[in-house]
Coordinates of C-alpha atoms and ligand atoms in Angstrom, one line a residue:
X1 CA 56.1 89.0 125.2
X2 CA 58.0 89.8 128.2
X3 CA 60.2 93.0 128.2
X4 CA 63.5 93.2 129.8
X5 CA 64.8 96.4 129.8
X6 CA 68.4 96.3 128.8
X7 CA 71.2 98.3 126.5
X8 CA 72.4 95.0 125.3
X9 CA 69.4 93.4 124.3
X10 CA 69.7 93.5 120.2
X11 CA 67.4 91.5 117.8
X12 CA 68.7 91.8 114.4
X13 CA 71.7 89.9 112.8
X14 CA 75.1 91.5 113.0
X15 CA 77.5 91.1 109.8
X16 CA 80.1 93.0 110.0
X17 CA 79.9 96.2 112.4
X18 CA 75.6 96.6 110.7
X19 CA 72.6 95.1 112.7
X20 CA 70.5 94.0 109.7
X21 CA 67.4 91.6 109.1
X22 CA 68.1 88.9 107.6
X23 CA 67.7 88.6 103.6
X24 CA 65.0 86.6 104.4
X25 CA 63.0 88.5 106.8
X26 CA 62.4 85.4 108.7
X27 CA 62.4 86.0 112.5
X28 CA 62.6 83.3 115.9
X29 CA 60.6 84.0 119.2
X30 CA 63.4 83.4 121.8
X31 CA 61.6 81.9 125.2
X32 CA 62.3 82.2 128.7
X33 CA 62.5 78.6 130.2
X34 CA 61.7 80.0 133.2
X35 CA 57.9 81.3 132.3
X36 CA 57.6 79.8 128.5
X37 CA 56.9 83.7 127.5
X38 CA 58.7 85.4 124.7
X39 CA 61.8 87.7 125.5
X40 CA 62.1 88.7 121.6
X41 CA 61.8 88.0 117.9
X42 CA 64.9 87.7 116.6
X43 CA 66.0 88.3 112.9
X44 CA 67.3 84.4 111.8
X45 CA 69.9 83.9 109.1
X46 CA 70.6 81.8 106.5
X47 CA 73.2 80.7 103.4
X48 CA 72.3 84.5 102.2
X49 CA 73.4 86.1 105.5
X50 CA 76.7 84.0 106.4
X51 CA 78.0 84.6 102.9
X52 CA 77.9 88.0 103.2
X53 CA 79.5 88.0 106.3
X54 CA 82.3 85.8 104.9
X55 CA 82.8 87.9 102.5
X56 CA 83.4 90.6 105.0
X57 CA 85.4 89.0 107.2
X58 CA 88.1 88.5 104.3
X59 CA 87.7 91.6 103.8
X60 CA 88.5 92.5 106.8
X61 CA 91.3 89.7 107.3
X62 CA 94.3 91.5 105.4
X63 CA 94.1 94.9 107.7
X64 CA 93.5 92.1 111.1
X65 CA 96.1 89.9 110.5
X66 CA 98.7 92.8 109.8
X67 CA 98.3 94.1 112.9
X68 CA 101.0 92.9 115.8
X69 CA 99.5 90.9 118.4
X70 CA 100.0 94.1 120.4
X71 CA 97.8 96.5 119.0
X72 CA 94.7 93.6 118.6
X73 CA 95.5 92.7 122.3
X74 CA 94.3 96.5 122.8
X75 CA 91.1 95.9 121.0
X76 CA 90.6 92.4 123.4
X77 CA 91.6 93.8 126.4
X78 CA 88.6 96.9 126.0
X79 CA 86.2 94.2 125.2
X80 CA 86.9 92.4 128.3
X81 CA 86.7 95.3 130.1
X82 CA 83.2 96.5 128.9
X83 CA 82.3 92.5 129.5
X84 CA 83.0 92.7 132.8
X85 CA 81.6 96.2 133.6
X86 CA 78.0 95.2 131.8
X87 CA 78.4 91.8 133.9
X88 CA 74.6 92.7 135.2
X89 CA 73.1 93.0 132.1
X90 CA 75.0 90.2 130.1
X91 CA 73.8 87.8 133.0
X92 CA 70.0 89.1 133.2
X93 CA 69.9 88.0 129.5
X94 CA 71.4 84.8 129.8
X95 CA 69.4 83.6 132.7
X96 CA 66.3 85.0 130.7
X97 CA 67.4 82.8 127.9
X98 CA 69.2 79.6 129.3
X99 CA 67.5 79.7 132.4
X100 CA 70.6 78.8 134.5
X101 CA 70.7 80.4 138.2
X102 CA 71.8 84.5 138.3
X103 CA 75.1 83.5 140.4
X104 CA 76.0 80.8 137.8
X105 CA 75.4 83.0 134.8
X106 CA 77.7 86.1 136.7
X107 CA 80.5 83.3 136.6
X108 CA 79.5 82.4 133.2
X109 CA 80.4 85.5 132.0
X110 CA 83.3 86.1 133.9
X111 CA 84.8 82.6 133.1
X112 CA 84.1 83.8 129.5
X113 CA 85.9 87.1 129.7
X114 CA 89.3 85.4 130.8
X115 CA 89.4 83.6 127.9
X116 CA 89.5 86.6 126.2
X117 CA 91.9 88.7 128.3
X118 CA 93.8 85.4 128.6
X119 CA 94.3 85.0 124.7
X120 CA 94.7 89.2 124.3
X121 CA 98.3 88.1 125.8
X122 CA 98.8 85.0 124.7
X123 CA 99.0 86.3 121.1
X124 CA 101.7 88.2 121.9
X125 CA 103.8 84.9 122.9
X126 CA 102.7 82.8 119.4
X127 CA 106.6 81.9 118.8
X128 CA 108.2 80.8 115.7
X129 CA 111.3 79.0 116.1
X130 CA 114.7 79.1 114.6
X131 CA 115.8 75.3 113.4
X132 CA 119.7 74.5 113.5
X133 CA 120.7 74.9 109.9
X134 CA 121.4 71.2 107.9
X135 CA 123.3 73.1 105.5
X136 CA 125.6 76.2 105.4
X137 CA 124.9 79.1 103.8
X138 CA 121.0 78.1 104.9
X139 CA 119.3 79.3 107.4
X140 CA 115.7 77.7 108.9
X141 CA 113.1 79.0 111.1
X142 CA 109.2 78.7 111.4
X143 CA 106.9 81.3 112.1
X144 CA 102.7 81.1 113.3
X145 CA 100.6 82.6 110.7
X146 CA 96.6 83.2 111.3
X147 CA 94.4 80.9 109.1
X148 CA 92.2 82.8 107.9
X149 CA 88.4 83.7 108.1
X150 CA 87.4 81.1 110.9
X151 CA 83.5 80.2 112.0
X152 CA 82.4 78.8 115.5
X153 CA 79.1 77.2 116.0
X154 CA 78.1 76.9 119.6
X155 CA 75.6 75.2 122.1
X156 CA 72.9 76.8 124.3
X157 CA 74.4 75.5 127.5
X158 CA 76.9 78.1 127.9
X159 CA 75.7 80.5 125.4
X160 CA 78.9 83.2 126.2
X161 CA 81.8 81.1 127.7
X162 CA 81.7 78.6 124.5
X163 CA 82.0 82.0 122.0
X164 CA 84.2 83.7 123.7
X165 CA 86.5 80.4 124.1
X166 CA 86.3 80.4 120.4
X167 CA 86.8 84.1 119.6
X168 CA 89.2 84.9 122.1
X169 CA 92.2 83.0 120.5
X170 CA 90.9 83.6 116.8
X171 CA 90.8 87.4 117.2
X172 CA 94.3 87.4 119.1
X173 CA 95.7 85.0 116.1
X174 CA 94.9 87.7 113.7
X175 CA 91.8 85.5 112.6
X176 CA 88.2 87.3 111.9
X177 CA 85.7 84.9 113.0
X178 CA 81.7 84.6 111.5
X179 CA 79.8 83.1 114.8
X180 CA 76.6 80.4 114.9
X181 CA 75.3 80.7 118.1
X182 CA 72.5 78.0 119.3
X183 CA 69.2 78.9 118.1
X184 CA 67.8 78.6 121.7
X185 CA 70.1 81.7 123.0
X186 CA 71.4 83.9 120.4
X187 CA 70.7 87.1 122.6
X188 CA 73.9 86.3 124.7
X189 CA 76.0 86.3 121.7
X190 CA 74.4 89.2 120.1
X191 CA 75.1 91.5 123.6
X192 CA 79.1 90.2 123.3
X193 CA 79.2 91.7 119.8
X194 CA 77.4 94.9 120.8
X195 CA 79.9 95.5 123.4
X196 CA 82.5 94.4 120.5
X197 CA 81.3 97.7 118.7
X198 CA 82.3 99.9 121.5
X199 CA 85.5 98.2 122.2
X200 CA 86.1 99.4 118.6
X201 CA 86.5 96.0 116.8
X202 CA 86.9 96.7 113.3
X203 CA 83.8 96.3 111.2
X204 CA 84.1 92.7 110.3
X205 CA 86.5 90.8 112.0
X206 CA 83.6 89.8 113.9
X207 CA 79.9 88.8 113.2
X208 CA 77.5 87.0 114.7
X209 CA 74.4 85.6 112.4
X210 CA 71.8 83.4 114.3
X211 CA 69.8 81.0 111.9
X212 CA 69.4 77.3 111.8
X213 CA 72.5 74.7 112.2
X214 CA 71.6 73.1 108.9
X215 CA 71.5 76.3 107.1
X216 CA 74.1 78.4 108.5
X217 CA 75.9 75.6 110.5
X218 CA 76.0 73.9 107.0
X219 CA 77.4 76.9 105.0
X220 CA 79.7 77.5 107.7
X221 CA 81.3 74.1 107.2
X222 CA 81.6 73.5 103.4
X223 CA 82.4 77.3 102.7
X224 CA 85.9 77.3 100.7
X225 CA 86.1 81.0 102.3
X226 CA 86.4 79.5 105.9
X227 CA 89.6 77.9 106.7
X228 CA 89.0 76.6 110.1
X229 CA 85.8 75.6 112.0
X230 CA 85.6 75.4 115.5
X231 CA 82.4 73.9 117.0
X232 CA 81.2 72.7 120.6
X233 CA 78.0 70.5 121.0
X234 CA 76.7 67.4 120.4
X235 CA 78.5 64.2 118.9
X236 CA 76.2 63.7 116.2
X237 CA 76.5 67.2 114.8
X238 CA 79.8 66.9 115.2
X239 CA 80.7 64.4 113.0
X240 CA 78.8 66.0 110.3
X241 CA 80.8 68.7 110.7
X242 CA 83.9 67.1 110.6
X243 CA 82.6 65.1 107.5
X244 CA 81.5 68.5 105.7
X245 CA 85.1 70.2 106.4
X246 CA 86.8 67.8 105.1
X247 CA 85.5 68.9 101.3
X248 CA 87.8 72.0 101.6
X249 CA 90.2 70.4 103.8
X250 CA 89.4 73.4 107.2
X251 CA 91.2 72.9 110.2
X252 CA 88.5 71.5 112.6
X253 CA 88.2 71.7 116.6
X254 CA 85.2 70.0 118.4
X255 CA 84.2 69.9 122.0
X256 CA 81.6 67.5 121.9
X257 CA 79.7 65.1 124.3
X258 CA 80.3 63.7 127.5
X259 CA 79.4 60.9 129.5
X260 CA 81.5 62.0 132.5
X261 CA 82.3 59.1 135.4
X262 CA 82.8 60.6 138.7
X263 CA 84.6 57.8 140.8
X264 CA 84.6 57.7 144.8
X265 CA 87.0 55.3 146.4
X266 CA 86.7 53.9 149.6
X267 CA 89.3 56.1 151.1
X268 CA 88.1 59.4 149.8
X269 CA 87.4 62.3 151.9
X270 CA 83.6 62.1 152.4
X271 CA 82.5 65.9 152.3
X272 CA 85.2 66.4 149.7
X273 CA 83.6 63.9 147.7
X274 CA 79.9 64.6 148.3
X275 CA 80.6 68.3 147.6
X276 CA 82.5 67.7 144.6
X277 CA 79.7 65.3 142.5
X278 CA 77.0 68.1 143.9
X279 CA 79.1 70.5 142.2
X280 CA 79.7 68.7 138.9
X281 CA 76.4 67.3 138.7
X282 CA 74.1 69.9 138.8
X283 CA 75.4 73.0 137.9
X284 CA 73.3 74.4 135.5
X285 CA 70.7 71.6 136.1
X286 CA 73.2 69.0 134.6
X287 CA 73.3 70.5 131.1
X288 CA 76.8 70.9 130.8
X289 CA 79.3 68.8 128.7
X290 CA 81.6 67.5 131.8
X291 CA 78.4 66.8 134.2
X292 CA 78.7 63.7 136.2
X293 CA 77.0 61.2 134.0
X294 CA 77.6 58.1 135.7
X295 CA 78.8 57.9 139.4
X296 CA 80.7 54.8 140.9
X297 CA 80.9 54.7 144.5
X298 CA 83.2 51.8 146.2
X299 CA 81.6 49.3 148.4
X300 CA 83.3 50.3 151.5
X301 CA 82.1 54.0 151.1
X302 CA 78.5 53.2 149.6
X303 CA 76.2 53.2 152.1
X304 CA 77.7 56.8 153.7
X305 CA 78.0 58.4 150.5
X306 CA 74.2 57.6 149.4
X307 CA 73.0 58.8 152.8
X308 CA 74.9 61.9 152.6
X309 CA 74.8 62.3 148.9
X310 CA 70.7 62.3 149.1
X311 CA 70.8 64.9 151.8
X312 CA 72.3 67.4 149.8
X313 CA 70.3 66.4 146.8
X314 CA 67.2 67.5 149.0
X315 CA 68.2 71.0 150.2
X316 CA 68.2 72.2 146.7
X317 CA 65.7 74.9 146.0
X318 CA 64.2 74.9 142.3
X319 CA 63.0 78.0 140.9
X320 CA 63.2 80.9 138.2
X321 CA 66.7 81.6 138.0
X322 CA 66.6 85.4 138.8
X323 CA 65.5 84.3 142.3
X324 CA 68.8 84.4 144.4
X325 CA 68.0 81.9 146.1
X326 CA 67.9 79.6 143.1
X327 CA 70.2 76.6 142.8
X328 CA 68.7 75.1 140.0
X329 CA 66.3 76.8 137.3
X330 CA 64.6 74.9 134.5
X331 CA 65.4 72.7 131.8
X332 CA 65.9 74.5 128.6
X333 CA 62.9 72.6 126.6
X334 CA 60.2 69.7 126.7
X335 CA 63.3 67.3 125.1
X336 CA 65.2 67.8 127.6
X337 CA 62.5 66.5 130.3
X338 CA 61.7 64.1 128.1
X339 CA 65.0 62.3 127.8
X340 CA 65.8 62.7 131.8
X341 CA 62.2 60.9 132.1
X342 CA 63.2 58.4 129.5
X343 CA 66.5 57.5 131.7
X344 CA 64.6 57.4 134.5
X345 CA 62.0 55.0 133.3
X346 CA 64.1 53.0 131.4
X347 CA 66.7 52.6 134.8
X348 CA 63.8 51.9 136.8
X349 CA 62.6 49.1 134.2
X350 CA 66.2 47.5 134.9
X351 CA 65.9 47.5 138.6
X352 CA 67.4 50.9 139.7
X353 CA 65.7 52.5 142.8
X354 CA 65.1 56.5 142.6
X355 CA 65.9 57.1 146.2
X356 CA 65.2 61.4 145.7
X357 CA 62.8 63.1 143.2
X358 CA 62.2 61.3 140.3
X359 CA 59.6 63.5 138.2
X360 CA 59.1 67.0 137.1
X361 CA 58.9 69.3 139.7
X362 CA 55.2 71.3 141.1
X363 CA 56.2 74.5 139.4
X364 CA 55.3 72.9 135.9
X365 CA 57.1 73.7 132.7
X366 CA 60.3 72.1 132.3
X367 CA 61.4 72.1 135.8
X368 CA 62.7 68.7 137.3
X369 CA 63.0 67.2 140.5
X370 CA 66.8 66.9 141.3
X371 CA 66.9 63.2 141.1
X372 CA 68.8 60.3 142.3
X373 CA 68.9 56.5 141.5
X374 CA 71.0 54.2 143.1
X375 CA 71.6 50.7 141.7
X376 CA 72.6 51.7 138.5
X377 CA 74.0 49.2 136.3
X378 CA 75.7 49.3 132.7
X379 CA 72.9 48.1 130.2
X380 CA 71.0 51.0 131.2
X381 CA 70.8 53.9 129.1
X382 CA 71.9 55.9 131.6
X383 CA 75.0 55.1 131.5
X384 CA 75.8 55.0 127.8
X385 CA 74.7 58.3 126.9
X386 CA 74.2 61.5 128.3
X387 CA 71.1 62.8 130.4
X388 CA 72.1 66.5 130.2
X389 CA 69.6 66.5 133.2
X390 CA 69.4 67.0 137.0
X391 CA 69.9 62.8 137.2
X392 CA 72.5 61.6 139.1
X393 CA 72.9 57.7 138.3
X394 CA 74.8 56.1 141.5
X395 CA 76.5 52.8 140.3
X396 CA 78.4 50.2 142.9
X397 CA 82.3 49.1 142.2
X398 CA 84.4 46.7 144.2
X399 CA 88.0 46.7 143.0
X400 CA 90.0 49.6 141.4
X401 CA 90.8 48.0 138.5
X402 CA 86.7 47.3 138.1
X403 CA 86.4 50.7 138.6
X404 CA 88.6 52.0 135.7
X405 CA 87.6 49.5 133.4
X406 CA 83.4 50.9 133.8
X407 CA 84.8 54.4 133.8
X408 CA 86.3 53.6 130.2
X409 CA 83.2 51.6 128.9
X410 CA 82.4 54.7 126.9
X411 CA 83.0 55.8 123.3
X412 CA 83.5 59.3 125.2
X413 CA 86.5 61.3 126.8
X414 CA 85.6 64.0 127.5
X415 CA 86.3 64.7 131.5
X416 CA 86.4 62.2 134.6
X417 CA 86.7 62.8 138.2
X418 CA 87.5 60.7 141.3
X419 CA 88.5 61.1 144.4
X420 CA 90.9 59.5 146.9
X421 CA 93.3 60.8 149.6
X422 CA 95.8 58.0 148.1
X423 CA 98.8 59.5 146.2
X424 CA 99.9 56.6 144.2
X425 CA 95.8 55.4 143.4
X426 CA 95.5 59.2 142.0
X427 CA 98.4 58.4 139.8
X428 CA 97.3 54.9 138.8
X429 CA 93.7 56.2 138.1
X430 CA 94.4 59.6 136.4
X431 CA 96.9 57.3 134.2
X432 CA 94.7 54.9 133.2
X433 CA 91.7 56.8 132.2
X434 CA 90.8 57.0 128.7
X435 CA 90.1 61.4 129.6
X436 CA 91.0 64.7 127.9
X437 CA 90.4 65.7 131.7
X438 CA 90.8 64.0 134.9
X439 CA 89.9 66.0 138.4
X440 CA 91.0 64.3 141.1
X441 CA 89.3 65.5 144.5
X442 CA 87.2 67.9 143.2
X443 CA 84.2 69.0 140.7
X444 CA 85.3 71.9 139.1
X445 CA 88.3 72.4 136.9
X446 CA 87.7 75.3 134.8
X447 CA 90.8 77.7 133.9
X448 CA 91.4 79.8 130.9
X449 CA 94.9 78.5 131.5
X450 CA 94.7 74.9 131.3
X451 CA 93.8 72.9 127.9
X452 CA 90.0 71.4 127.7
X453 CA 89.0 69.3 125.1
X454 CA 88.1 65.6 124.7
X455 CA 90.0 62.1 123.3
X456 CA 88.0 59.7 121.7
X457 CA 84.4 60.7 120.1
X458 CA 84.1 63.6 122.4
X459 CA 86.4 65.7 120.3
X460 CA 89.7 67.1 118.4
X461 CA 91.5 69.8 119.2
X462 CA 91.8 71.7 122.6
X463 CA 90.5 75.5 124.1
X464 CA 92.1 77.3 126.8
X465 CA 95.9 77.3 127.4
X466 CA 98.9 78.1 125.0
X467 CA 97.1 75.4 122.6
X468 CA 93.9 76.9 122.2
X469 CA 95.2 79.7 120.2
X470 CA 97.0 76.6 117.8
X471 CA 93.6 76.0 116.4
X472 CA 94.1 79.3 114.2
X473 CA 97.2 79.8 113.9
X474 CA 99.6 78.1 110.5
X475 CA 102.9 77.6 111.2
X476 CA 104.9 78.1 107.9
X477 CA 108.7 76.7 107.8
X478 CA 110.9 79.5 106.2
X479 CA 114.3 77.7 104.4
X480 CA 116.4 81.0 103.5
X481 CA 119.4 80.2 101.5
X482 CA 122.1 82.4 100.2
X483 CA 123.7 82.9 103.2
X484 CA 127.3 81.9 102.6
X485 CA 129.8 84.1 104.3
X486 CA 133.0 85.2 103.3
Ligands
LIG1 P1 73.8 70.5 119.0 O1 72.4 70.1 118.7 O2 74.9 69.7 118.4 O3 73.9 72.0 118.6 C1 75.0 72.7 118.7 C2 75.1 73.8 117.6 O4 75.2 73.1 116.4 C3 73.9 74.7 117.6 O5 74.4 76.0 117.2 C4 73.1 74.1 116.4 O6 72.2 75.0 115.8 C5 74.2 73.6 115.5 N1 73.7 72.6 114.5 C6 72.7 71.7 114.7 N2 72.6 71.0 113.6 C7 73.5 71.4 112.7 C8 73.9 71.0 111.4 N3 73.3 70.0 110.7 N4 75.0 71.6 110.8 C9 75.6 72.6 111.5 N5 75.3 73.0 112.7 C10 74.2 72.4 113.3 O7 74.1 70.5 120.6 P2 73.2 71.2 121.7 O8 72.0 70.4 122.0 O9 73.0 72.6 121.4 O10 74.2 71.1 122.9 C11 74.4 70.0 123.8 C12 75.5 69.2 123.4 O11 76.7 70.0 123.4 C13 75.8 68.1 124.4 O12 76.1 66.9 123.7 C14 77.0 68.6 125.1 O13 77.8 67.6 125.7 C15 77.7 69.3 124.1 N6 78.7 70.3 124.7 C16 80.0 70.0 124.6 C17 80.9 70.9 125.2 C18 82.3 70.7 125.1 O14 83.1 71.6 125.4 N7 82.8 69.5 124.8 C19 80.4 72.1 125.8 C20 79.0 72.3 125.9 C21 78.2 71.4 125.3 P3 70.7 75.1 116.2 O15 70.7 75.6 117.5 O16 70.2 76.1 115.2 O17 70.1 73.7 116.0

């Protein structure tokens, strides 16, 4: 077992303001990607565990929601500052868990943080409206109400940004919330609620119970106590999910899947380009929902962009991510490796050329080469489902309409990207794909500010922005009669 010295390293489960076992006594070794070795045993839930925390969280709902947005904007806005001033610690113990580079978890947490100083405020603006009466003596109006007990069940990839997405706007609705965090990297989750407990969150209106997706996940879905689910991770789950809700009718948000295109047209900035699938593709060694899956470079451009595109590839360093100099750290298990090798293999079988890396890389474990493949074509499975890997798939396109059309050959929606320095092709382009997201001339779009989520199987529902916090929030329709005058 490794020891990491750090305040906010808990082990146990924490249901409502109490770090307990769980009723089972059961316990998970949590593993640093980075050296295989153990960074604790920690407790793992089940059915047992979230009901009791359901329980407390209505409880604790009444006393929450009763508060004005005000006064639980105070208790969101400590939290984000005690975030932000344990930024070290919180991003030693996600790079110890996730593996992701030191620089990328700092901005992990800080991304994270604004979605809960962002939704601390935008509580205070959920607006009813008042409706022009249809009748005198009636009067109409609507105001937002919060759901309920709420539950979030989250990925490994981000293991604090997709909580505090989640919890920001639930909290700030009036909402308690019972959280699943990914049984990879529960550590990240259980720091944000010790830091909760000094911002003074009431005992709770927030708990956090690692345990196994079919267990908890599963209790957390079909619960009657839970009145809306919000879950980020893979399509598969996802639809289970959405399937189990459905038996007590739950509100349901899911960021799931990608398969991301990145387009580059012919009249794109070069650099601008380059830079920009660099920076979608392999941040956090290409395990991230909106990671480049599928590149299309125009004919006209092709043969600069590979050239350049390979160069950059090659200057990466791989290594633990605590080392600064670290741009890409390991893989978070042996599946992952396995499925970039199956791509590989399988893209390779079909003609594709890997043109940089192409197998695990000389410090063993599950680091991976940054790799690229040029000559990718659509029957491979590259380019119908995701890698979550450092593989970036470089695909040929000759027309703009061609280039759409592949970009759309997807059951996914997630996020798209192309570039151009032609104002009306960025207009035809971000019009015609089928994207919750579309950058156009760059590859990074994050903002607490503006909506993410997917359209077709990559999700419902949408986080960030004055819509996130509509995911917990009722409105009710008030019809007040009686109001005749004189
Ligand atoms: P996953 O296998 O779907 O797991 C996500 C969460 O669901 C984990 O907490 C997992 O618990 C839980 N879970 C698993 N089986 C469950 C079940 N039967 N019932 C209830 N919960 C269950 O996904 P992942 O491998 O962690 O994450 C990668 C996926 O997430 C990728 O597809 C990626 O694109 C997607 N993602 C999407 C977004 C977005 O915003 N759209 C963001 C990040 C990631 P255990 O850990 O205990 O199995």
């Amino acid at each position: 077992m490794t020891s990491i010295t750090n305040d906010l390293l808990y082990d146990e489960l924490f249901i409502a303001g109490e770090w307990c076992p769980s009723v089972s006594g059961r316990r998970i070794p949590i593993l640093n990607p980075a050296t295989g070795e153990t960074i604790a045993e920690v407790a793992y839930g089940g059915r047992d565990d979230t009901r009791m925390a359901l329980d407390r969280a209505a409880e604790a709902l009444p006393a929450w929601a009763r508060l004005t947005a005000v006064e639980r904007a105070r208790f969101l806005r400590r939290w984000y500052d005690l975030i932000l001033s344990h930024i070290d610690e919180l991003a030693a113990i996600l790079t110890a868990e996730q593996g992701k580079p030191i620089r990328e978890a700092r901005a992990e947490i800080a991304y994270g943080a604004q979605f809960i100083e962002w939704f601390a405020e935008e509580g205070k603006r959920a607006y009813g409206e008042i409706i022009p009466t249809n009748l005198p003596g009636r009067r109409l109006l609507t105001i937002k109400q919060p759901v309920g007990v709420t539950a979030a069940v989250t990925p490994w990839n981000f293991p604090m940004a997709m909580i505090a997405r989640k919890v920001g706007p639930a909290m700030a609705a009036g909402c308690p919330m019972v959280i699943k965090p990914a049984s990879e990297t529960p550590l990240s989750a259980l720091a944000l609620a010790g830091l909760a407990v000094q911002a003074g969150v009431p005992e709770g209106v927030l708990s956090v119970i690692p345990g196994p997706g079919s267990e908890v996940g599963d209790e957390l879905a079909t619960n009657k106590t839970v009145k809306a689910i919000s879950f980020t991770g893979s399509t598969e789950v996802g639809k289970r999910l959405m399937a189990q809700a459905a038996g007590t009718v739950k509100k349901v948000a899911l960021e799931l899947g990608g398969n991301a295109p990145i387009l580059v047209f012919d009249d794109a900035d070069l650099d601008t380009a380059v830079d920009g699938v660099m920076a979608s593709k392999f941040r956090n060694a290409g395990q991230t929902c909106v990671c480049a899956n599928r590149i299309y470079v125009q004919d006209g451009i092709y043969e600069d962009f590979i050239s350049k595109f390979n160069a950059a590839v090659q200057s990466m360093t791989v290594g633990d991510g605590l080392d600064a100099d670290t741009d890409q750290g390991p893989l978070i298990n042996d599946e992952a490796v396995a499925k970039v090798e199956h791509h590989i293999a399988d893209a390779v079988s079909r003609g594709a050329t890997v043109t940089t890396g192409g197998g695990r890389h000389g410090l063993g474990g599950t680091y991976f080469e940054p790799t690229v493949i040029v000559g990718a074509t659509s029957e491979m499975a590259v380019a119908q489902e995701e890698t979550f890997g450092p593989l970036a798939a470089v695909f040929r396109f000759k027309t703009e309409a061609e280039g759409i059309a592949q970009a759309n050959d997807t059951p996914f929606g997630l996020a798209a990207y192309f570039f151009t320095r032609d104002l009306a092709r960025a207009w035809r382009v971000g019009e015609g794909l089928e994207y919750g997201v579309v950058a156009v001339n760059t590859g990074s779009f994050s903002y607490e500010g503006a909506p993410f989520g997917g359209v077709k199987e990559s999700g419902v529902g949408r986080e960030g922005s004055a819509h996130g916090i509509e995911e917990f929030l009722d409105i009710k329709y008030m019809c007040i009669d009686g109001l005749e005058t004189e």
